mmCIF file of C-alpha atoms in Angstrom:
data_model
loop_
_atom_site.group_PDB
_atom_site.id
_atom_site.type_symbol
_atom_site.label_atom_id
_atom_site.label_comp_id
_atom_site.label_asym_id
_atom_site.label_seq_id
_atom_site.Cartn_x
_atom_site.Cartn_y
_atom_site.Cartn_z
ATOM 1 C CA MET A 1 6.208 -15.527 10.813
ATOM 2 C CA THR A 2 6.492 -16.511 7.150
ATOM 3 C CA ILE A 3 3.170 -17.332 5.495
ATOM 4 C CA SER A 4 3.156 -19.234 2.211
ATOM 5 C CA ARG A 5 -0.590 -18.803 1.663
ATOM 6 C CA LEU A 6 -3.079 -16.815 3.736
ATOM 7 C CA LEU A 7 -6.830 -17.388 3.918
ATOM 8 C CA LEU A 8 -8.880 -14.198 4.298
ATOM 9 C CA THR A 9 -12.495 -13.676 5.201
ATOM 10 C CA GLY A 10 -14.034 -10.213 4.898
ATOM 11 C CA SER A 11 -11.855 -9.206 1.922
ATOM 12 C CA THR A 12 -14.680 -7.168 0.408
ATOM 13 C CA GLY A 13 -15.319 -5.053 3.524
ATOM 14 C CA PHE A 14 -14.004 -1.661 4.630
ATOM 15 C CA VAL A 15 -11.145 -3.158 6.624
ATOM 16 C CA GLY A 16 -10.631 -6.129 4.321
ATOM 17 C CA ARG A 17 -9.988 -4.077 1.195
ATOM 18 C CA ALA A 18 -7.288 -2.029 2.938
ATOM 19 C CA VAL A 19 -5.685 -5.154 4.399
ATOM 20 C CA THR A 20 -5.736 -6.855 0.993
ATOM 21 C CA ARG A 21 -3.841 -3.910 -0.497
ATOM 22 C CA GLN A 22 -1.205 -4.194 2.211
ATOM 23 C CA LEU A 23 -0.812 -7.953 1.794
ATOM 24 C CA ARG A 24 -0.644 -7.777 -1.981
ATOM 25 C CA GLY A 25 2.230 -5.295 -1.674
ATOM 26 C CA LEU A 26 4.096 -7.937 0.322
ATOM 27 C CA GLY A 27 3.525 -10.561 -2.360
ATOM 28 C CA ILE A 28 1.712 -13.023 -0.078
ATOM 29 C CA PRO A 29 -0.559 -15.444 -2.027
ATOM 30 C CA LEU A 30 -4.137 -15.009 -0.805
ATOM 31 C CA ARG A 31 -7.225 -17.196 -0.717
ATOM 32 C CA HIS A 32 -10.395 -15.110 -0.323
ATOM 33 C CA VAL A 33 -13.569 -16.675 1.091
ATOM 34 C CA VAL A 34 -16.438 -14.464 -0.052
ATOM 35 C CA ARG A 35 -20.196 -14.476 -0.435
ATOM 36 C CA ALA A 36 -21.252 -15.733 -3.870
ATOM 37 C CA GLY A 37 -21.278 -12.922 -6.414
ATOM 38 C CA SER A 38 -19.224 -10.455 -4.336
ATOM 39 C CA ASP A 39 -15.753 -11.316 -5.629
ATOM 40 C CA GLY A 40 -15.837 -8.209 -7.832
ATOM 41 C CA ARG A 41 -15.507 -6.087 -4.680
ATOM 42 C CA ILE A 42 -12.053 -7.459 -3.839
ATOM 43 C CA ASP A 43 -9.557 -4.637 -4.285
ATOM 44 C CA GLY A 44 -7.626 -5.996 -7.288
ATOM 45 C CA MET A 45 -6.656 -9.619 -7.787
ATOM 46 C CA GLY A 46 -3.087 -10.855 -7.772
ATOM 47 C CA ALA A 47 -1.999 -13.593 -10.151
ATOM 48 C CA ALA A 48 -1.585 -15.984 -7.225
ATOM 49 C CA ASP A 49 -4.890 -15.098 -5.549
ATOM 50 C CA GLN A 50 -7.652 -17.674 -5.195
ATOM 51 C CA VAL A 51 -11.367 -17.104 -4.531
ATOM 52 C CA VAL A 52 -13.750 -19.495 -2.774
ATOM 53 C CA GLU A 53 -17.439 -18.530 -2.943
ATOM 54 C CA CYS A 54 -20.249 -19.674 -0.658
ATOM 55 C CA ALA A 55 -23.791 -18.565 0.152
ATOM 56 C CA ASP A 56 -22.978 -17.780 3.804
ATOM 57 C CA LEU A 57 -19.552 -18.422 5.302
ATOM 58 C CA PHE A 58 -21.078 -18.526 8.802
ATOM 59 C CA ASP A 59 -23.261 -21.494 7.791
ATOM 60 C CA GLN A 60 -20.534 -23.856 6.595
ATOM 61 C CA SER A 61 -19.509 -27.130 8.216
ATOM 62 C CA GLN A 62 -16.244 -27.946 9.934
ATOM 63 C CA ASP A 63 -15.357 -30.302 7.068
ATOM 64 C CA TRP A 64 -16.024 -27.559 4.494
ATOM 65 C CA TRP A 65 -13.687 -25.241 6.358
ATOM 66 C CA ALA A 66 -11.023 -27.951 6.682
ATOM 67 C CA GLN A 67 -11.062 -28.391 2.908
ATOM 68 C CA THR A 68 -11.133 -24.627 2.297
ATOM 69 C CA CYS A 69 -8.202 -23.980 4.659
ATOM 70 C CA ALA A 70 -6.108 -26.834 3.228
ATOM 71 C CA GLY A 71 -2.729 -25.565 2.071
ATOM 72 C CA CYS A 72 -2.977 -22.317 4.081
ATOM 73 C CA ASP A 73 -0.680 -21.798 7.042
ATOM 74 C CA GLY A 74 -2.384 -18.576 8.162
ATOM 75 C CA VAL A 75 -5.947 -17.275 8.547
ATOM 76 C CA LEU A 76 -7.076 -13.663 8.959
ATOM 77 C CA HIS A 77 -10.767 -13.678 9.895
ATOM 78 C CA MET A 78 -12.318 -10.230 9.365
ATOM 79 C CA ALA A 79 -15.844 -11.136 8.212
ATOM 80 C CA TRP A 80 -18.845 -10.355 10.431
ATOM 81 C CA TYR A 81 -22.395 -9.107 9.974
ATOM 82 C CA ALA A 82 -22.029 -5.333 9.557
ATOM 83 C CA GLU A 83 -25.207 -3.837 8.091
ATOM 84 C CA PRO A 84 -25.073 -0.108 9.033
ATOM 85 C CA GLY A 85 -27.708 0.817 11.584
ATOM 86 C CA GLN A 86 -28.583 -2.844 12.201
ATOM 87 C CA TYR A 87 -25.526 -4.811 13.288
ATOM 88 C CA GLN A 88 -25.189 -3.602 16.889
ATOM 89 C CA LEU A 89 -28.469 -5.135 18.069
ATOM 90 C CA SER A 90 -28.913 -7.941 15.544
ATOM 91 C CA ALA A 91 -29.314 -11.588 16.596
ATOM 92 C CA ARG A 92 -27.199 -12.429 13.544
ATOM 93 C CA ASN A 93 -24.155 -11.615 15.665
ATOM 94 C CA PHE A 94 -24.624 -14.970 17.374
ATOM 95 C CA ASP A 95 -24.703 -16.741 14.004
ATOM 96 C CA CYS A 96 -21.346 -15.076 13.313
ATOM 97 C CA LEU A 97 -20.060 -16.296 16.683
ATOM 98 C CA SER A 98 -21.156 -19.881 16.083
ATOM 99 C CA GLY A 99 -19.884 -19.895 12.501
ATOM 100 C CA SER A 100 -16.511 -18.472 13.540
ATOM 101 C CA LEU A 101 -15.979 -21.254 16.074
ATOM 102 C CA THR A 102 -16.829 -23.864 13.439
ATOM 103 C CA MET A 103 -14.404 -22.173 11.062
ATOM 104 C CA ALA A 104 -11.650 -22.345 13.692
ATOM 105 C CA ARG A 105 -12.235 -26.070 14.199
ATOM 106 C CA GLY A 106 -11.860 -26.553 10.440
ATOM 107 C CA ALA A 107 -8.662 -24.492 10.451
ATOM 108 C CA ILE A 108 -7.258 -26.711 13.211
ATOM 109 C CA ALA A 109 -8.096 -29.834 11.206
ATOM 110 C CA ALA A 110 -6.343 -28.331 8.154
ATOM 111 C CA GLY A 111 -3.133 -27.708 10.099
ATOM 112 C CA VAL A 112 -3.264 -23.903 10.058
ATOM 113 C CA GLU A 113 -0.376 -22.506 12.131
ATOM 114 C CA ARG A 114 -1.592 -18.959 12.901
ATOM 115 C CA PHE A 115 -5.109 -17.580 13.229
ATOM 116 C CA VAL A 116 -5.848 -13.860 13.680
ATOM 117 C CA GLY A 117 -9.380 -12.646 14.363
ATOM 118 C CA VAL A 118 -10.768 -9.113 14.449
ATOM 119 C CA GLY A 119 -12.647 -7.759 17.446
ATOM 120 C CA THR A 120 -13.868 -4.343 18.595
ATOM 121 C CA CYS A 121 -13.061 -1.773 21.271
ATOM 122 C CA LEU A 122 -16.716 -2.068 22.344
ATOM 123 C CA GLU A 123 -15.865 -5.346 24.076
ATOM 124 C CA TYR A 124 -14.137 -3.414 26.867
ATOM 125 C CA ASP A 125 -15.352 -1.833 30.056
ATOM 126 C CA LEU A 126 -14.792 1.667 28.709
ATOM 127 C CA SER A 127 -15.387 3.527 31.972
ATOM 128 C CA PRO A 128 -11.623 4.140 32.533
ATOM 129 C CA GLY A 129 -11.367 5.882 29.149
ATOM 130 C CA ALA A 130 -7.959 4.545 28.086
ATOM 131 C CA VAL A 131 -7.803 0.752 27.843
ATOM 132 C CA ALA A 132 -4.948 -1.678 27.280
ATOM 133 C CA ALA A 133 -5.501 -5.047 25.635
ATOM 134 C CA ASP A 134 -5.690 -6.791 29.021
ATOM 135 C CA ALA A 135 -8.398 -4.447 30.383
ATOM 136 C CA PRO A 136 -11.622 -5.997 31.732
ATOM 137 C CA LEU A 137 -14.411 -6.670 29.255
ATOM 138 C CA ALA A 138 -17.979 -5.427 29.667
ATOM 139 C CA PRO A 139 -19.799 -5.568 26.308
ATOM 140 C CA ARG A 140 -23.099 -3.671 26.202
ATOM 141 C CA SER A 141 -24.650 -4.835 22.914
ATOM 142 C CA PRO A 142 -25.248 -8.154 21.121
ATOM 143 C CA TYR A 143 -22.511 -7.194 18.655
ATOM 144 C CA ALA A 144 -19.910 -6.472 21.331
ATOM 145 C CA ALA A 145 -20.952 -9.503 23.407
ATOM 146 C CA ALA A 146 -20.667 -11.877 20.450
ATOM 147 C CA LYS A 147 -17.268 -10.453 19.513
ATOM 148 C CA ALA A 148 -16.017 -10.754 23.094
ATOM 149 C CA ALA A 149 -17.283 -14.327 23.370
ATOM 150 C CA CYS A 150 -15.630 -15.191 20.063
ATOM 151 C CA GLY A 151 -12.256 -13.810 21.109
ATOM 152 C CA LEU A 152 -12.382 -15.537 24.491
ATOM 153 C CA ALA A 153 -13.445 -18.902 23.061
ATOM 154 C CA LEU A 154 -10.855 -18.862 20.278
ATOM 155 C CA GLY A 155 -8.239 -17.796 22.807
ATOM 156 C CA HIS A 156 -8.693 -21.153 24.524
ATOM 157 C CA MET A 157 -9.582 -23.394 21.583
ATOM 158 C CA LEU A 158 -6.742 -22.545 19.200
ATOM 159 C CA PRO A 159 -3.721 -22.514 21.565
ATOM 160 C CA LEU A 160 -4.952 -25.789 23.057
ATOM 161 C CA ALA A 161 -4.608 -27.251 19.537
ATOM 162 C CA GLY A 162 -1.157 -25.725 19.053
ATOM 163 C CA VAL A 163 -2.337 -22.852 16.829
ATOM 164 C CA SER A 164 -0.854 -19.377 17.376
ATOM 165 C CA PHE A 165 -3.804 -17.007 18.015
ATOM 166 C CA LEU A 166 -4.211 -13.222 18.134
ATOM 167 C CA TRP A 167 -7.406 -11.190 18.664
ATOM 168 C CA ALA A 168 -7.042 -7.667 17.209
ATOM 169 C CA ARG A 169 -9.527 -5.113 18.571
ATOM 170 C CA LEU A 170 -10.271 -2.212 16.233
ATOM 171 C CA PHE A 171 -11.029 1.322 17.405
ATOM 172 C CA TYR A 172 -12.476 4.272 15.420
ATOM 173 C CA LEU A 173 -11.385 3.788 11.817
ATOM 174 C CA TYR A 174 -12.009 6.090 8.873
ATOM 175 C CA GLY A 175 -10.752 6.484 5.327
ATOM 176 C CA ALA A 176 -11.213 5.437 1.718
ATOM 177 C CA GLY A 177 -14.244 3.222 1.183
ATOM 178 C CA GLU A 178 -15.980 3.873 4.506
ATOM 179 C CA ASP A 179 -19.745 4.110 4.751
ATOM 180 C CA PRO A 180 -20.789 7.693 3.854
ATOM 181 C CA ARG A 181 -22.981 7.850 6.962
ATOM 182 C CA ARG A 182 -19.964 7.650 9.282
ATOM 183 C CA LEU A 183 -18.786 10.821 11.012
ATOM 184 C CA ILE A 184 -15.661 11.808 9.080
ATOM 185 C CA ALA A 185 -17.122 10.977 5.672
ATOM 186 C CA TYR A 186 -20.212 12.996 6.643
ATOM 187 C CA LEU A 187 -18.050 15.978 7.643
ATOM 188 C CA HIS A 188 -16.153 16.002 4.358
ATOM 189 C CA ARG A 189 -19.311 15.556 2.279
ATOM 190 C CA GLN A 190 -21.225 18.370 3.968
ATOM 191 C CA LEU A 191 -18.310 20.796 4.048
ATOM 192 C CA ALA A 192 -17.331 20.153 0.420
ATOM 193 C CA ALA A 193 -20.911 20.918 -0.619
ATOM 194 C CA GLY A 194 -21.078 24.063 1.543
ATOM 195 C CA ASN A 195 -23.819 22.570 3.708
ATOM 196 C CA SER A 196 -24.175 22.960 7.471
ATOM 197 C CA VAL A 197 -22.945 20.127 9.698
ATOM 198 C CA GLU A 198 -25.195 19.199 12.597
ATOM 199 C CA LEU A 199 -23.280 17.779 15.557
ATOM 200 C CA SER A 200 -23.566 17.124 19.257
ATOM 201 C CA ALA A 201 -21.513 19.287 21.642
ATOM 202 C CA GLY A 202 -18.483 17.313 20.446
ATOM 203 C CA ASP A 203 -16.957 16.682 23.867
ATOM 204 C CA GLN A 204 -16.470 12.958 23.256
ATOM 205 C CA VAL A 205 -12.823 11.870 23.034
ATOM 206 C CA ARG A 206 -12.134 9.121 20.516
ATOM 207 C CA ASP A 207 -9.142 7.202 19.196
ATOM 208 C CA PHE A 208 -9.395 7.904 15.456
ATOM 209 C CA LEU A 209 -7.151 5.969 13.057
ATOM 210 C CA ASP A 210 -6.853 6.033 9.273
ATOM 211 C CA ILE A 211 -7.839 2.718 7.679
ATOM 212 C CA ASP A 212 -4.534 2.319 5.825
ATOM 213 C CA VAL A 213 -2.567 2.834 9.044
ATOM 214 C CA ALA A 214 -4.849 0.324 10.780
ATOM 215 C CA ALA A 215 -4.304 -2.175 7.946
ATOM 216 C CA GLU A 216 -0.538 -1.706 8.238
ATOM 217 C CA LEU A 217 -0.699 -2.412 11.972
ATOM 218 C CA LEU A 218 -2.991 -5.409 11.490
ATOM 219 C CA VAL A 219 -0.708 -6.984 8.879
ATOM 220 C CA ARG A 220 2.332 -6.330 11.080
ATOM 221 C CA GLU A 221 0.612 -8.149 13.937
ATOM 222 C CA LEU A 222 -0.498 -10.974 11.635
ATOM 223 C CA LEU A 223 3.083 -11.602 10.498
ATOM 224 C CA GLY A 224 4.480 -11.222 14.007
ATOM 225 C CA THR A 225 4.492 -13.581 16.951
ATOM 226 C CA ARG A 226 2.251 -11.758 19.422
ATOM 227 C CA GLN A 227 -0.526 -13.876 20.915
ATOM 228 C CA GLY A 228 -3.600 -13.066 22.994
ATOM 229 C CA ALA A 229 -5.132 -9.645 22.324
ATOM 230 C CA VAL A 230 -3.895 -6.350 20.904
ATOM 231 C CA ASN A 231 -5.415 -2.947 20.169
ATOM 232 C CA ILE A 232 -5.355 -1.621 16.616
ATOM 233 C CA SER A 233 -5.388 2.027 17.615
ATOM 234 C CA SER A 234 -3.390 5.257 17.672
ATOM 235 C CA GLY A 235 -3.016 5.403 21.444
ATOM 236 C CA THR A 236 -4.119 9.047 21.477
ATOM 237 C CA GLY A 237 -7.444 10.826 21.787
ATOM 238 C CA THR A 238 -9.118 13.674 19.906
ATOM 239 C CA THR A 239 -12.426 15.314 20.755
ATOM 240 C CA VAL A 240 -15.093 15.226 18.087
ATOM 241 C CA ARG A 241 -15.114 19.038 18.247
ATOM 242 C CA GLN A 242 -11.359 19.258 17.585
ATOM 243 C CA LEU A 243 -11.703 16.790 14.753
ATOM 244 C CA ALA A 244 -14.578 18.666 13.124
ATOM 245 C CA GLU A 245 -12.839 22.032 13.442
ATOM 246 C CA THR A 246 -9.591 20.683 11.987
ATOM 247 C CA ILE A 247 -11.380 19.230 8.962
ATOM 248 C CA ALA A 248 -13.515 22.371 8.553
ATOM 249 C CA ASP A 249 -10.353 24.498 8.510
ATOM 250 C CA THR A 250 -9.164 22.668 5.384
ATOM 251 C CA TYR A 251 -12.272 24.048 3.660
ATOM 252 C CA GLY A 252 -12.143 27.409 5.446
ATOM 253 C CA ARG A 253 -15.689 26.781 6.707
ATOM 254 C CA ARG A 254 -15.835 26.549 10.494
ATOM 255 C CA ASP A 255 -18.964 28.643 10.170
ATOM 256 C CA LEU A 256 -20.811 25.565 8.871
ATOM 257 C CA LEU A 257 -20.294 23.590 12.081
ATOM 258 C CA ARG A 258 -23.380 23.568 14.311
ATOM 259 C CA PHE A 259 -22.399 22.093 17.668
ATOM 260 C CA GLY A 260 -25.074 21.093 20.166
ATOM 261 C CA VAL A 261 -27.801 20.629 17.552
ATOM 262 C CA ARG A 262 -27.870 16.876 17.947
ATOM 263 C CA PRO A 263 -28.536 15.456 21.432
ATOM 264 C CA ALA A 264 -25.755 13.604 23.202
ATOM 265 C CA ASN A 265 -26.167 9.866 23.642
ATOM 266 C CA PRO A 266 -26.325 9.276 27.417
ATOM 267 C CA ASP A 267 -24.855 5.774 26.922
ATOM 268 C CA ASP A 268 -21.897 7.102 24.933
ATOM 269 C CA PRO A 269 -18.637 6.803 26.930
ATOM 270 C CA PRO A 270 -16.905 10.188 27.276
ATOM 271 C CA VAL A 271 -13.437 8.835 26.437
ATOM 272 C CA VAL A 272 -12.328 5.842 24.322
ATOM 273 C CA ILE A 273 -8.585 5.425 23.717
ATOM 274 C CA GLY A 274 -6.811 2.182 22.859
ATOM 275 C CA LEU A 275 -3.367 1.841 24.424
ATOM 276 C CA ARG A 276 -0.732 0.234 22.206
ATOM 277 C CA PRO A 277 1.844 -2.267 23.523
ATOM 278 C CA PRO A 278 4.920 -0.525 24.980
ATOM 279 C CA ASP A 279 7.151 -2.411 22.530
ATOM 280 C CA ASP A 280 5.358 -1.094 19.457
ATOM 281 C CA SER A 281 4.263 2.155 17.859
ATOM 282 C CA THR A 282 1.671 3.389 15.409
ATOM 283 C CA PRO A 283 2.925 4.631 12.025
ATOM 284 C CA ALA A 284 2.705 8.448 11.985
ATOM 285 C CA ARG A 285 0.303 9.766 9.376
ATOM 286 C CA SER A 286 -2.411 12.441 9.397
ATOM 287 C CA PRO A 287 -4.638 11.973 6.357
ATOM 288 C CA ILE A 288 -7.579 12.886 8.574
ATOM 289 C CA LEU A 289 -7.249 16.401 7.154
ATOM 290 C CA GLN A 290 -7.754 15.283 3.564
ATOM 291 C CA PRO A 291 -11.018 14.595 1.741
ATOM 292 C CA ILE A 292 -11.766 10.893 1.793
ATOM 293 C CA PRO A 293 -12.274 9.266 -1.610
ATOM 294 C CA ALA A 294 -15.365 7.135 -2.081
#
């Protein structure tokens, strides 16, 4: 699909900054909807970029969104409440759900042709371990439930109005700009400083994907014709132990890894892998071995 102007929400976030870099390289004019005062966090500004500020994008009216989406033929909705340590159980997830549906109604009124939203692997019933995009859903937190409800509702609302819709579920992303409290950033920080790394037994298998690879996949899906749901994932699994040992080897400090010090989370699924569509592949890259810049 050719997009003459794309509206983005979440441009200032971990995923949004990487996606913005990808889109700017393609020369697509962007319109960023951001919280007032946060436009300085957008990763560079192209000459054709536009910025719309508001106090809370999840508290805007349908008419406001119709005016804001005017002239855009595509929307990539990445914004959501994401305060580390708070977002999983927060009631604000349901404000994000309600606000996203209002946004979609405004996009319909503005004549937007394609709408892509971002979900999470936590929407799935993860008991099978490896899940395709059509796997059953069984969210176990307010965050996952609100995301699942959003994807399902938009999946009916937008196609009914003639809007092409895709719901892209993200798996375990890492890379430049991630929160320093996340696992891979924590590993690099501790190992670089020569400090011990306290971990669980590390038996969990996860689908880890570099943020720039994820952004490349997300933009490819945005500009494509796929509708429904898709996994933004590598399609392969790595144990946390293997991951930690591989990163530690780049510092020559496996001795700093202390497995079994932290208790395992009994609610943590043993395996989480996102299967990619058979007609597509994930770009091959392994920056997981390299220190992650802040």
